[in-house]
XYZ file of C-alpha atoms in Angstrom:
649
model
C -21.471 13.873 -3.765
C -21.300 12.288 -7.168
C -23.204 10.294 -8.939
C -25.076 7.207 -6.816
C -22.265 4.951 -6.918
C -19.941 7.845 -7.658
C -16.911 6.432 -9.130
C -17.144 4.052 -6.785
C -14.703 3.890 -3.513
C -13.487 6.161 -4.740
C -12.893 8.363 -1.978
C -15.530 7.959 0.894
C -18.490 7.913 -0.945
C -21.784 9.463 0.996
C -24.453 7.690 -0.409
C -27.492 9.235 0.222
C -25.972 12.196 -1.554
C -25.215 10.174 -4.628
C -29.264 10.101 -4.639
C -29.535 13.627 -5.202
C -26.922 14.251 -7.703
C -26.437 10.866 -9.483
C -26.986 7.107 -9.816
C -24.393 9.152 -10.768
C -10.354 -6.108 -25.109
C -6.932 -6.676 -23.612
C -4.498 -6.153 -27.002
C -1.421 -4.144 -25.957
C -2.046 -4.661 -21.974
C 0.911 -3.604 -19.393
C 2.611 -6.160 -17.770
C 1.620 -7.563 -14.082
C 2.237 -5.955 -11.167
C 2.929 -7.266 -7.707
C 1.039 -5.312 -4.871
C 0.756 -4.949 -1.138
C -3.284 -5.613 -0.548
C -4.498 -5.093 3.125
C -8.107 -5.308 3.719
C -9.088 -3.091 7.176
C -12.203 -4.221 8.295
C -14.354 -2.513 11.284
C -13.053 -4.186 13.787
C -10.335 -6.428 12.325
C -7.579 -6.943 9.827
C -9.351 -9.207 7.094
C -6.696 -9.475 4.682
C -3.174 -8.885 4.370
C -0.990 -10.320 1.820
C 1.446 -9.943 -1.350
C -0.704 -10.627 -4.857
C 0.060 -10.820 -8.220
C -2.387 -9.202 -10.747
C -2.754 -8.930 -14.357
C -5.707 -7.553 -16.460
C -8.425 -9.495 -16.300
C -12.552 -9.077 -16.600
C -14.128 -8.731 -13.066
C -17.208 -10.613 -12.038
C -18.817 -8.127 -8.975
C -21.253 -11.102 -8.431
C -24.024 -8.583 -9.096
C -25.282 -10.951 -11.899
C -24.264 -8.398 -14.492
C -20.724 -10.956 -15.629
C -17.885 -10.022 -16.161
C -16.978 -6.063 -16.927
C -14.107 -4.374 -18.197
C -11.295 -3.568 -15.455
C -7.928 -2.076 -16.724
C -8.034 1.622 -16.417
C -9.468 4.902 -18.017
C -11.457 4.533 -20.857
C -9.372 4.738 -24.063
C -5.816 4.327 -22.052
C -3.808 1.172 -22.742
C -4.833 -0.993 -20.419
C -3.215 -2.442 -17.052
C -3.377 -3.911 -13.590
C -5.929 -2.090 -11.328
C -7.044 -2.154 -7.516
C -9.999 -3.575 -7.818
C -8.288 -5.979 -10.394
C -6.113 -6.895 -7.561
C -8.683 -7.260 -4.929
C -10.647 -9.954 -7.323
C -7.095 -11.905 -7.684
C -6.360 -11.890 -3.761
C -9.831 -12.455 -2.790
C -10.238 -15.799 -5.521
C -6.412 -17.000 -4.318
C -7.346 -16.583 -0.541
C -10.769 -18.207 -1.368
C -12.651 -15.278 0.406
C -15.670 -13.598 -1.361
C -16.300 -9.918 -2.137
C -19.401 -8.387 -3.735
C -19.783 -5.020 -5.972
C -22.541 -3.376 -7.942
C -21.569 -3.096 -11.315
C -22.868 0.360 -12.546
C -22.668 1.398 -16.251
C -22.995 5.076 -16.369
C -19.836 5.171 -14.326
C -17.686 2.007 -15.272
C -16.385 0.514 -11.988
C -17.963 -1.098 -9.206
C -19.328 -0.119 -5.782
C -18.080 -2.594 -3.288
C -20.931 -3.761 -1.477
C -18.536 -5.974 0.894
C -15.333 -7.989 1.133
C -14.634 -10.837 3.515
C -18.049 -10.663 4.331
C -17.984 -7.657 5.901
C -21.018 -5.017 4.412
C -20.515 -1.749 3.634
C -22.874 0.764 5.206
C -23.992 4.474 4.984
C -21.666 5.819 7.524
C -19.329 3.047 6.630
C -18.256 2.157 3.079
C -15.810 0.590 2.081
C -12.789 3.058 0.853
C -9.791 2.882 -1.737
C -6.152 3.938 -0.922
C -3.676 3.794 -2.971
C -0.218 4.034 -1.229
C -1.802 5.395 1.767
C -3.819 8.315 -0.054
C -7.363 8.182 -1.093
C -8.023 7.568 -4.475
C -10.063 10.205 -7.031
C -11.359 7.367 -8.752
C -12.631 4.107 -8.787
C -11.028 0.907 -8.405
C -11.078 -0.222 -11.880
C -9.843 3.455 -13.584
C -6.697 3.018 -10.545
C -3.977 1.874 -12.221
C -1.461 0.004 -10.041
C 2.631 -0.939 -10.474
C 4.893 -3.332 -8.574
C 5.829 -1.961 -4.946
C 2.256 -0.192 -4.817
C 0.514 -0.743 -1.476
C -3.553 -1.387 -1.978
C -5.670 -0.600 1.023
C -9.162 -0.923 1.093
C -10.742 0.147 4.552
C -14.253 0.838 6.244
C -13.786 3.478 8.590
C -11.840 6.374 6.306
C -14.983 8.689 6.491
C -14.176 8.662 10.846
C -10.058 8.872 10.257
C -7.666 11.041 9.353
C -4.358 9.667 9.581
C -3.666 6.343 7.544
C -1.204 4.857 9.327
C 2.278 2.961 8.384
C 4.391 0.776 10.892
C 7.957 0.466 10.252
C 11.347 -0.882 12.354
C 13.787 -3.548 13.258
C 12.918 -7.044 12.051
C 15.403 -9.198 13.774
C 16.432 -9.019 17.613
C 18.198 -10.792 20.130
C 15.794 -11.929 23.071
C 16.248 -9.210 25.693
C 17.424 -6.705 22.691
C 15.570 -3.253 22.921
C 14.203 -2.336 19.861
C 11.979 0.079 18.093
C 9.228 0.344 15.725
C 7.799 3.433 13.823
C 4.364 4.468 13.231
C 3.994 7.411 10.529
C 0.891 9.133 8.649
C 1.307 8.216 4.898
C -1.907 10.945 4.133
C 0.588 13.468 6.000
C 3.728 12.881 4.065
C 5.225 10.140 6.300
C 4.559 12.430 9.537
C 5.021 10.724 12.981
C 1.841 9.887 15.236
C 2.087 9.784 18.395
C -0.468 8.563 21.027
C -0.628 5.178 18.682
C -0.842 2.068 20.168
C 1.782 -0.790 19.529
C 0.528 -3.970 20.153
C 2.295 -7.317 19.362
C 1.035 -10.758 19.087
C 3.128 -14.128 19.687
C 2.974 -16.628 16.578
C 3.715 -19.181 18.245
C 1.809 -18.948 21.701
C -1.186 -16.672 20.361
C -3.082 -14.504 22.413
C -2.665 -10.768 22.851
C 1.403 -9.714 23.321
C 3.646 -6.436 24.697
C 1.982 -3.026 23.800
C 3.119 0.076 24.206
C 2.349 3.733 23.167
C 4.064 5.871 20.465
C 5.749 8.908 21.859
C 5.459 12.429 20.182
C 8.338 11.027 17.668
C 6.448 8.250 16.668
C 8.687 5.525 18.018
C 7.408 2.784 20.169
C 10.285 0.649 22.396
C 10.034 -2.733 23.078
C 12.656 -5.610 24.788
C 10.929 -9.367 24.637
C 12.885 -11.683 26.365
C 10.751 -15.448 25.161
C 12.296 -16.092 21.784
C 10.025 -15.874 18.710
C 8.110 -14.694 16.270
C 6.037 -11.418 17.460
C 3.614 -10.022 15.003
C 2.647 -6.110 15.570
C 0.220 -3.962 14.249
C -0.708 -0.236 15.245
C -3.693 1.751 16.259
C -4.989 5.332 16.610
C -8.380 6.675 17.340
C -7.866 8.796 14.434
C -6.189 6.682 12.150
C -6.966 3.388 9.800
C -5.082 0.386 11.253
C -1.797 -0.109 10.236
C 0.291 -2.848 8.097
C 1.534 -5.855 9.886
C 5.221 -6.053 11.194
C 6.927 -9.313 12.422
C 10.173 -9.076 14.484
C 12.144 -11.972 14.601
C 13.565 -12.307 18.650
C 16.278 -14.845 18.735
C 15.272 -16.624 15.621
C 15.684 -16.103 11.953
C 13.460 -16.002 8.942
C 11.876 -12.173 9.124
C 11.881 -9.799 6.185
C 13.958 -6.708 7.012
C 12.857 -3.402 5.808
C 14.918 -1.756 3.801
C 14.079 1.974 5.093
C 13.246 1.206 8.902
C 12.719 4.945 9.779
C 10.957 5.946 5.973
C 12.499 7.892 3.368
C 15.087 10.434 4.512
C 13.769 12.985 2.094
C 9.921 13.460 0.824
C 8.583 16.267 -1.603
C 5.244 17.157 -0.328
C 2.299 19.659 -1.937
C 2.122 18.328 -5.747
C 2.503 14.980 -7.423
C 4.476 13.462 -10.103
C 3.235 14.180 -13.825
C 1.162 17.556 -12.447
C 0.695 20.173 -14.897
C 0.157 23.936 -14.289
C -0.980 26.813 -15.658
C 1.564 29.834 -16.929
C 1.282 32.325 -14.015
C 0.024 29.687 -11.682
C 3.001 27.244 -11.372
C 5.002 26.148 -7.527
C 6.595 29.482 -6.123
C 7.293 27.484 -2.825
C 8.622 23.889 -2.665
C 7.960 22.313 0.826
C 8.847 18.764 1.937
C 9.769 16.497 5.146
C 13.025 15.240 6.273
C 13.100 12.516 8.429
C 16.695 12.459 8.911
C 19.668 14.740 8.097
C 20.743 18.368 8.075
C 19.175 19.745 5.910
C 18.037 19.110 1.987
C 19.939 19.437 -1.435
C 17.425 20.130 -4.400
C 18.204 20.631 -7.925
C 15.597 21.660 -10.703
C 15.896 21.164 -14.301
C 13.859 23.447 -17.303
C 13.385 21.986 -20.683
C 11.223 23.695 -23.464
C 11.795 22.433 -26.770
C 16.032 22.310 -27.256
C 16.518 24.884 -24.892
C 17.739 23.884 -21.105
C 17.906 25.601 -18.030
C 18.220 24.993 -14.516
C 17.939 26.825 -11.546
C 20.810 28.639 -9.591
C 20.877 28.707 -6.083
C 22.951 32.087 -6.141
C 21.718 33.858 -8.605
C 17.664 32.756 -7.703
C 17.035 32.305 -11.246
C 16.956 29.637 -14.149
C 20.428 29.983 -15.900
C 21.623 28.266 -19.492
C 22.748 24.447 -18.530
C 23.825 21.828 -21.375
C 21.176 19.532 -21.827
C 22.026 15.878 -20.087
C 24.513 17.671 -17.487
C 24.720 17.209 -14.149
C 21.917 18.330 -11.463
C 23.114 22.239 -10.474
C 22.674 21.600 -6.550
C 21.665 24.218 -4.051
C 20.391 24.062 -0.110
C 17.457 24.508 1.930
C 18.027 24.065 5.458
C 15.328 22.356 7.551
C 13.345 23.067 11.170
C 11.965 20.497 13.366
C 11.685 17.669 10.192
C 10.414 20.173 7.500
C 11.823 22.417 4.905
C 11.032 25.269 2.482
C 12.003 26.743 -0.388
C 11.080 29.862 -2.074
C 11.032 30.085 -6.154
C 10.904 32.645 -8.555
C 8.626 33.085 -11.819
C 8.990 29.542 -13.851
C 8.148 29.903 -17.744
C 6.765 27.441 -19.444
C 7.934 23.825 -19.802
C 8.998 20.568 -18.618
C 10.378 20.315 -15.480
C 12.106 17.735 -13.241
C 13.307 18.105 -9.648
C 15.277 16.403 -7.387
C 15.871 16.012 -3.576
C 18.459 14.422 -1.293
C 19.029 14.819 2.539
C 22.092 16.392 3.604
C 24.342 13.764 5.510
C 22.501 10.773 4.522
C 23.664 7.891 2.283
C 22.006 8.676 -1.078
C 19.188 6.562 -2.059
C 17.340 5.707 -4.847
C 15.213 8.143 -6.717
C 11.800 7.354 -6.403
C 9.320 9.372 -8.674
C 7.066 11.552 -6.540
C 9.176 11.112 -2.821
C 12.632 12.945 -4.251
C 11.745 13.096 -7.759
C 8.941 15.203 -9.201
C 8.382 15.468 -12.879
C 5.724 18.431 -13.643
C 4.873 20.637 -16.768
C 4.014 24.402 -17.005
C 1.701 25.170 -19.944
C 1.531 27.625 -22.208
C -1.661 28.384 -21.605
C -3.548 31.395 -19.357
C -6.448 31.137 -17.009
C -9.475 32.607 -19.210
C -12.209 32.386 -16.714
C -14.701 33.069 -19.408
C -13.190 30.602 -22.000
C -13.701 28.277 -19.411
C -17.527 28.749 -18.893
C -18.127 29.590 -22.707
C -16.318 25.762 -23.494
C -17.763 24.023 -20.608
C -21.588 25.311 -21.339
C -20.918 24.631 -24.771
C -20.147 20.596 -24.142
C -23.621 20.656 -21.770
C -25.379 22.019 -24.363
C -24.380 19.689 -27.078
C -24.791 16.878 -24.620
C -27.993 17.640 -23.687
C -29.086 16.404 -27.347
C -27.870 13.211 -26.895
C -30.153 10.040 -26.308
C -28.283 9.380 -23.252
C -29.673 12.709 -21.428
C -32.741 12.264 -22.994
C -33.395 9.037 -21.710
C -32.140 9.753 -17.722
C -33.805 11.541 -15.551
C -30.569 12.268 -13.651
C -28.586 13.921 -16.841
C -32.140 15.681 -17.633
C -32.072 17.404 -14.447
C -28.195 18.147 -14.540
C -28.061 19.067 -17.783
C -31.244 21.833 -16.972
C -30.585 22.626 -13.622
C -26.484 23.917 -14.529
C -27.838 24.986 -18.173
C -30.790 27.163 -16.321
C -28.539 28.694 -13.656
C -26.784 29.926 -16.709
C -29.561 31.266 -18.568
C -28.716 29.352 -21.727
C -31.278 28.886 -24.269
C -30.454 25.056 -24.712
C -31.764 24.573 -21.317
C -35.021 23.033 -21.900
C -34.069 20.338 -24.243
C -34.359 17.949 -21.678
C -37.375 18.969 -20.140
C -40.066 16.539 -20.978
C -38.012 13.998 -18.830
C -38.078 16.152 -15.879
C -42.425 16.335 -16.504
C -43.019 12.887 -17.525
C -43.682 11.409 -14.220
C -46.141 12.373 -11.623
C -44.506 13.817 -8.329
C -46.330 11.454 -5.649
C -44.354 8.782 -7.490
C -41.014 10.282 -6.986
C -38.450 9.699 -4.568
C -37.847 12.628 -2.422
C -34.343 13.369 -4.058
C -35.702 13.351 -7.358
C -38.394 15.472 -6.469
C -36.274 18.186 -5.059
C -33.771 17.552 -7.742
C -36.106 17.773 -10.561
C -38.114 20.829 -9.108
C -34.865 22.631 -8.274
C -33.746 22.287 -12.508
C -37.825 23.772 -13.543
C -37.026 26.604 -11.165
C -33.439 27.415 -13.022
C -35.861 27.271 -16.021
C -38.494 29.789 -14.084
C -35.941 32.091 -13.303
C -35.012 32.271 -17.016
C -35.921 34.004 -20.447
C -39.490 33.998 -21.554
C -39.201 30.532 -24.250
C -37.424 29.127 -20.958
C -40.071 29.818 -18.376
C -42.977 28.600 -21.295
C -41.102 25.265 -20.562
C -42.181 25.237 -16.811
C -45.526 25.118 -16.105
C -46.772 27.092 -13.060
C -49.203 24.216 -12.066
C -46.593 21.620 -12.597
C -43.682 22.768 -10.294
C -47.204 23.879 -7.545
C -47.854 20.804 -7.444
C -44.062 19.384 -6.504
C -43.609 22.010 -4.006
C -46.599 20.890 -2.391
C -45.814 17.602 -2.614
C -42.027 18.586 -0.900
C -43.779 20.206 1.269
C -45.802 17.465 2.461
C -42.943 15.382 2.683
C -41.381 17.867 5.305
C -40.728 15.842 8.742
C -42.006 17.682 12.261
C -38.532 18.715 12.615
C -38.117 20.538 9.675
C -36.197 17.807 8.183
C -36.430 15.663 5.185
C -35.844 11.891 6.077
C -33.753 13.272 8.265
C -30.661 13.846 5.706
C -28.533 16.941 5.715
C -28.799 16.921 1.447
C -32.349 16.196 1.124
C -33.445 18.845 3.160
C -31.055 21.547 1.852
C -31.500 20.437 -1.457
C -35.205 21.136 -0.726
C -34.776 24.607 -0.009
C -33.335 25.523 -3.090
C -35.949 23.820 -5.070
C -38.900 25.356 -3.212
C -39.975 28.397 -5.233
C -40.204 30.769 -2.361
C -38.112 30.841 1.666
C -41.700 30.315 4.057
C -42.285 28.432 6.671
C -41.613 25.170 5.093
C -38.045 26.273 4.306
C -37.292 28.183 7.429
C -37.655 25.403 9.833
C -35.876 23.035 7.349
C -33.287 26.065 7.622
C -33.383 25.944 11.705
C -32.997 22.106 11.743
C -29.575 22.628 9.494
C -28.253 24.736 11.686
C -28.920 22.521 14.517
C -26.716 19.778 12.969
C -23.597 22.222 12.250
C -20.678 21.201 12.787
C -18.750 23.778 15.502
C -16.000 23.880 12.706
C -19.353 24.801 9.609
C -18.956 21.276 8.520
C -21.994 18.874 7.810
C -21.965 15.897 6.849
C -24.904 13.764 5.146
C -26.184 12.730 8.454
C -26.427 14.126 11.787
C -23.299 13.465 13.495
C -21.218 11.834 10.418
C -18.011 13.628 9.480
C -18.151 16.267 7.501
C -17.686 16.251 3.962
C -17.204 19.125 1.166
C -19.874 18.601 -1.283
C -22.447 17.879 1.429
C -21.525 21.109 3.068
C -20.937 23.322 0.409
C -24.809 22.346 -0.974
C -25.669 23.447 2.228
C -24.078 26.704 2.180
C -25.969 27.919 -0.484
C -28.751 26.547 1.081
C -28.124 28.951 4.430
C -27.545 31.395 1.467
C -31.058 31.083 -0.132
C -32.905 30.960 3.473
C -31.027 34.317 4.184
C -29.013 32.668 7.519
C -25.768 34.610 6.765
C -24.108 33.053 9.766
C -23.925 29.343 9.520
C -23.025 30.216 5.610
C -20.067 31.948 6.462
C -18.969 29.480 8.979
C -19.417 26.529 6.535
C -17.415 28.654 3.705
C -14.463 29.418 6.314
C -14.826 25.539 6.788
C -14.734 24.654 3.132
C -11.999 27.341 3.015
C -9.772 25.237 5.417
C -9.694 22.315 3.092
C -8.093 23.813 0.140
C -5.260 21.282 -1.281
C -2.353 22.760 -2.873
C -3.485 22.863 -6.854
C -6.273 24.946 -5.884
C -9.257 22.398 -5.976
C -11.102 20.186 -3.166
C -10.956 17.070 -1.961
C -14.638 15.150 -1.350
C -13.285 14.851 2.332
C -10.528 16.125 4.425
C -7.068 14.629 2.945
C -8.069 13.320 0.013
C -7.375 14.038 -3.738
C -9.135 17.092 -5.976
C -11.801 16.862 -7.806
C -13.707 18.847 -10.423
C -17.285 17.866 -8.794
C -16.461 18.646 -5.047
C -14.715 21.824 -5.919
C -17.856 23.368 -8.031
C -19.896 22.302 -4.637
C -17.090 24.055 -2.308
C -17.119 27.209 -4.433
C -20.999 27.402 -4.356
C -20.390 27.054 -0.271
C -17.476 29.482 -0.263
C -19.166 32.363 -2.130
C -22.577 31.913 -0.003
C -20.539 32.398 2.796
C -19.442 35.851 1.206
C -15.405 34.892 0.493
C -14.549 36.214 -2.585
C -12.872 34.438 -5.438
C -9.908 36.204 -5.673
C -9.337 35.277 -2.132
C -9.350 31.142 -3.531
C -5.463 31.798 -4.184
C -3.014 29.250 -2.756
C 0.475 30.019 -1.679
C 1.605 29.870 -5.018
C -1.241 31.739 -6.513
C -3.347 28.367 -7.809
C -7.070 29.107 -7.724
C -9.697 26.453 -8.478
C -10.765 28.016 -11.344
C -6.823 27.330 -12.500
C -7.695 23.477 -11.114
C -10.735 23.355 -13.477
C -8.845 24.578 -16.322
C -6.138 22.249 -16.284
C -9.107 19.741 -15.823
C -10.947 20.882 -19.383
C -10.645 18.919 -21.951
C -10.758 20.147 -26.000
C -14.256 19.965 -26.306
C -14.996 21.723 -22.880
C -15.483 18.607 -20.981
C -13.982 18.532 -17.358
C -12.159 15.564 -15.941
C -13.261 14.401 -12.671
C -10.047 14.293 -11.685
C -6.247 14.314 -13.025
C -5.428 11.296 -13.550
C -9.052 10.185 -15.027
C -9.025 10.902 -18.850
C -12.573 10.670 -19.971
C -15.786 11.765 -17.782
C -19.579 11.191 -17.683
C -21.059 14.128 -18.853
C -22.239 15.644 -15.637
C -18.920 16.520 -13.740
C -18.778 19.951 -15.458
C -22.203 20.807 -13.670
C -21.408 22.076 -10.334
C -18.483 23.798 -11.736
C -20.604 25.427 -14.565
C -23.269 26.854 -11.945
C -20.709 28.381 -10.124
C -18.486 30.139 -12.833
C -21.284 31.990 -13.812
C -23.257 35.108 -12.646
C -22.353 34.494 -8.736
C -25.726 35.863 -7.782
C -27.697 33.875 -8.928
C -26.367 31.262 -6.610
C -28.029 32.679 -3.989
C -31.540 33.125 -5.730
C -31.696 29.764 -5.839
C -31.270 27.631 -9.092
């Protein structure tokens, strides 16, 4: 899942997966920013207020001092979320406690409020209700931003928003709104309403959200009336207070949401040429239908697109948006493009019937870019092996056990000659002394060696990796597990040299803890996640169960976001790790790669590409500039001979 302490809260971070793959000035600073923070604990609300922030070095109270907080490495600096947590924990005098790690450069929140995080439980980051694909200190955030950290993301889907009146006359009926910001501002129903008295106390009216979201309520005892939603599937929702018969409640300026919201890419999203939006889709909350205009620009030359003629058309640079209609069914709409050259592009979106509002980049507003640049598949393995290779002479590989067996491991699935520089790491401890995870980890990289070239096999001694398999092997629980963790033990099979008996029953007890959907998660009976069950895919693939691989792949399959990569779990944001995993799951379970396609014709090998940096480094993730080493690993193993996937590493 990333590395241990994988860019920490970032998304829902699986921990015991982070064992196997990882333990993975201010001059010129941005101004401050004034956030929403909300801290969702298990069971309660621990925080919710307006903060100011500024950059500023963060103390985790790990005894490590003060780090380093204001962004991506090598980006000017500015505010950040875990900036902002540090300013509204120290001004509400409430502690909070993070690991610093190094390797990484952000924290992993350990707890807040003091409230732990746990396995099946850590604490999460979302950033205007959407997980982040980094960690707190690399997330930038701007005045109007909404910071939520919450606990139970890995067991929710929805992240819910509560919206409506704000001041009522006692006896008044009134409404309030609960919508899924991770679904575009979609209404929940089933969501419970509940309201509590400021003045009395004690638990208030409560009421369920129909199948429009709306929730009705008529209090009669003048007041202040605090409410707050809930959802079995959803994280707890802001706070609302509704003013009955008195005065002195904020009123929101967009009771019912935005009118009009672009869904499918973000703002600042770049595409390849032959790989860029063919269908716009969005959701209108209110209105007739939408009005969209989109403007070209390459260089002095400006186009924008006709409605009539279904083509980009000469336009005078600076002129006025050419308009043209979509209509909309039951709240959504579509709209079907043709082929967009390269450029810079800008589009816009207004409901039909509804006083304009403002344009707010991302909701009715999209800047993106097409590049000039082709998907070369091979260009992308040739520059991605090439930046392992030289990395794997560094000092810091040479020095970690975990970049050893990364850099050999993706390096020996390829074959590549510079595989073994890393090697005396990987030998220089005896196996009874490691951990289980680095014993399958560090077995599974001699095996890419075995399965290599004669000077690469001379570099893996056939007593050595005997005597780690038997060591695995004696590791094995009676139920064919190992510690009982979904990774370990399919991890395990791919390091053991040969499918027997050991491997079979670890296979059996895998397939006993599938999901009915394919999805595993690092535990028996946690959600599912895509990097846990795509390394167990090819797994199933190795043992030779065909079934369970092909259910997990049509699983993985299923989460596919709209630029062609994968999220680390269901509705979150792409990244280069997870997707490497998912396509090692999705071609174990025999689904080709030309089947990867999106809508608009966006396969991850297109996500990876716009990921890869000069030197053949891959971002984790858009909007994270600079990257550990390791991140082009998974992807690497994958983008080469598919085969070999399957014959282990």
């Amino acid at each position: 899942m990333g590395p241990a302490r994988r860019l920490l809260a970032a998304a829902p971070v699986i921990s015991i997966l982070a064992v196997l793959w990882a333990a993975v000035g201010m001059a010129g600073t941005t101004s401050a920013a004034t956030v929403e923070l909300r801290v969702e604990g298990a069971e309660a609300t621990l925080h919710e207020r307006v903060v100011e922030t500024s950059v500023h070095r963060v103390d985790g109270g790990d005894g490590t001092g003060p780090h380093v907080c204001s962004g991506p490495p090598g980006e000017t600096p500015g505010p950040t979320v875990t900036g902002a947590l540090d300013d509204a924990m120290r001004s509400a005098g409430l502690a909070w406690r993070g690991t610093w790690s190094g390797s990484s450069g952000d924290f992993l929140i350990d707890s807040i409020a003091g409230e732990d995080s746990t396995t099946t439980g850590p604490w999460s980051i979302l950033l205007n209700g959407n997980l982040t694909p980094v960690g707190g200190c690399s997330a930038r955030v701007r005045s109007g931003d909404r910071v939520l950290l919450a606990r139970d993301v890995v067991f929710s889907s929805k992240t819910l928003r509560l919206t409506g009146a704000a001041e009522v006359k006692p006896g008044q009926s009134f409404s309030l709104n609960v919508t899924d910001e991770r679904d575009g501002g979609a209404p929940v129903g089933g969501a419970t309403v509940t309201g509590t008295s400021l003045q009395a106390g004690g638990a208030g009216p409560t009421t369920t959200t129909a199948g429009t979201g709306s929730a009705s309520f008529a209090i009669d005892e003048p007041g202040t009336y605090r409410f707050k939603a809930s959802h079995p599937d959803g994280i707890r929702s802001n706070a609302v207070e509704v003013c009955v018969g008195v005065s002195g409640c904020t009123v929101d300026p967009e009771p019912e949401g935005p009118p009009f919201r672009m869904l499918k890419f973000e703002d600042g999203q770049q595409f390849l040429r032959g790989a860029a939006p063919r269908i716009l889709r969005g959701r209108l909350n209110s209105g007739s239908g939408v009005r969209l205009a989109l403007r070209h620009r390459n260089g002095r030359k400006c186009r924008a697109w006709s409605g009539q003629q279904r083509r980009l058309i000469g336009r005078r640079c600076g002129s006025k948006p050419l308009w043209f209609k979509s209509p909309a069914d039951a709240g959504r709409w579509t709209y079907r493009l043709g082929h967009l050259p390269p450029g810079e592009y800008r589009l816009f979106g207004r409901a039909i019937g509804v006083p304009p509002v403002r344009w707010r980049p991302g909701v009715n507003r999209i800047d993106f870019k097409v590049r000039r640049q082709r998907l070369s598949r091979p260009g992308l393995v040739r520059m991605a092996g090439r930046y392992l290779r030289r990395a794997a002479k560094g000092s810091e590989v040479r020095s970690s056990g975990l970049y050893s067996a990364w850099s050999t491991l993706a390096l020996g699935t390829r074959r590549d000659r510079g595989a073994a520089r890393a090697v005396g790491v990987l030998l220089s401890k005896k196996a009874a002394r490691l951990p289980t995870g680095e014993l399958a980890r560090n077995l599974a990289a001699l095996q890419a060696l075995h399965r290599g070239p004669a000077q690469l096999r001379r570099k893996a001694p056939v007593s050595r990796r005997a005597g780690m398999a038997a060591e695995l092997t004696r590791r094995q629980s009676p139920d064919g597990s190992f510690e009982g963790n979904v990774n370990l033990t399919a991890m395990a099979i791919l390091a053991l040299p040969r499918i027997g008996t050991t491997a079979a029953l670890a296979a059996d007890w895998l397939e006993g803890v599938q999901g009915d959907d394919g999805g595993l998660g690092h535990a028996p009976g946690a959600p599912p996640d895509v990097d846990t069950t795509g390394l167990t895919a090819w797994a199933f693939a190795r043992a030779g169960r065909n079934a369970p691989a092909r259910l997990s792949g049509r699983f993985l399959r299923s989460l596919q976001n709209d630029d062609g990569g994968f999220p680390s779990m269901s509705g979150g944001d792409s990244n280069a790790q997870s997707t490497g995993l998912a396509m090692a799951g999705i071609r174990a379970g025999g689904i080709r790669p030309v089947r990867l396609g999106t809508e608009d014709g966006i396969t991850p090998f297109h996500f990876l590409a716009i990921l890869q940096r000069r030197k053949g480094a891959l971002g984790y993730a858009p909007v994270l500039s600079v990257s550990p080493f390791w991140f082009p690993a998974p992807a690497i193993m994958v983008l080469t001979m598919w085969g070999r996937l399957t014959a282990g590493p």
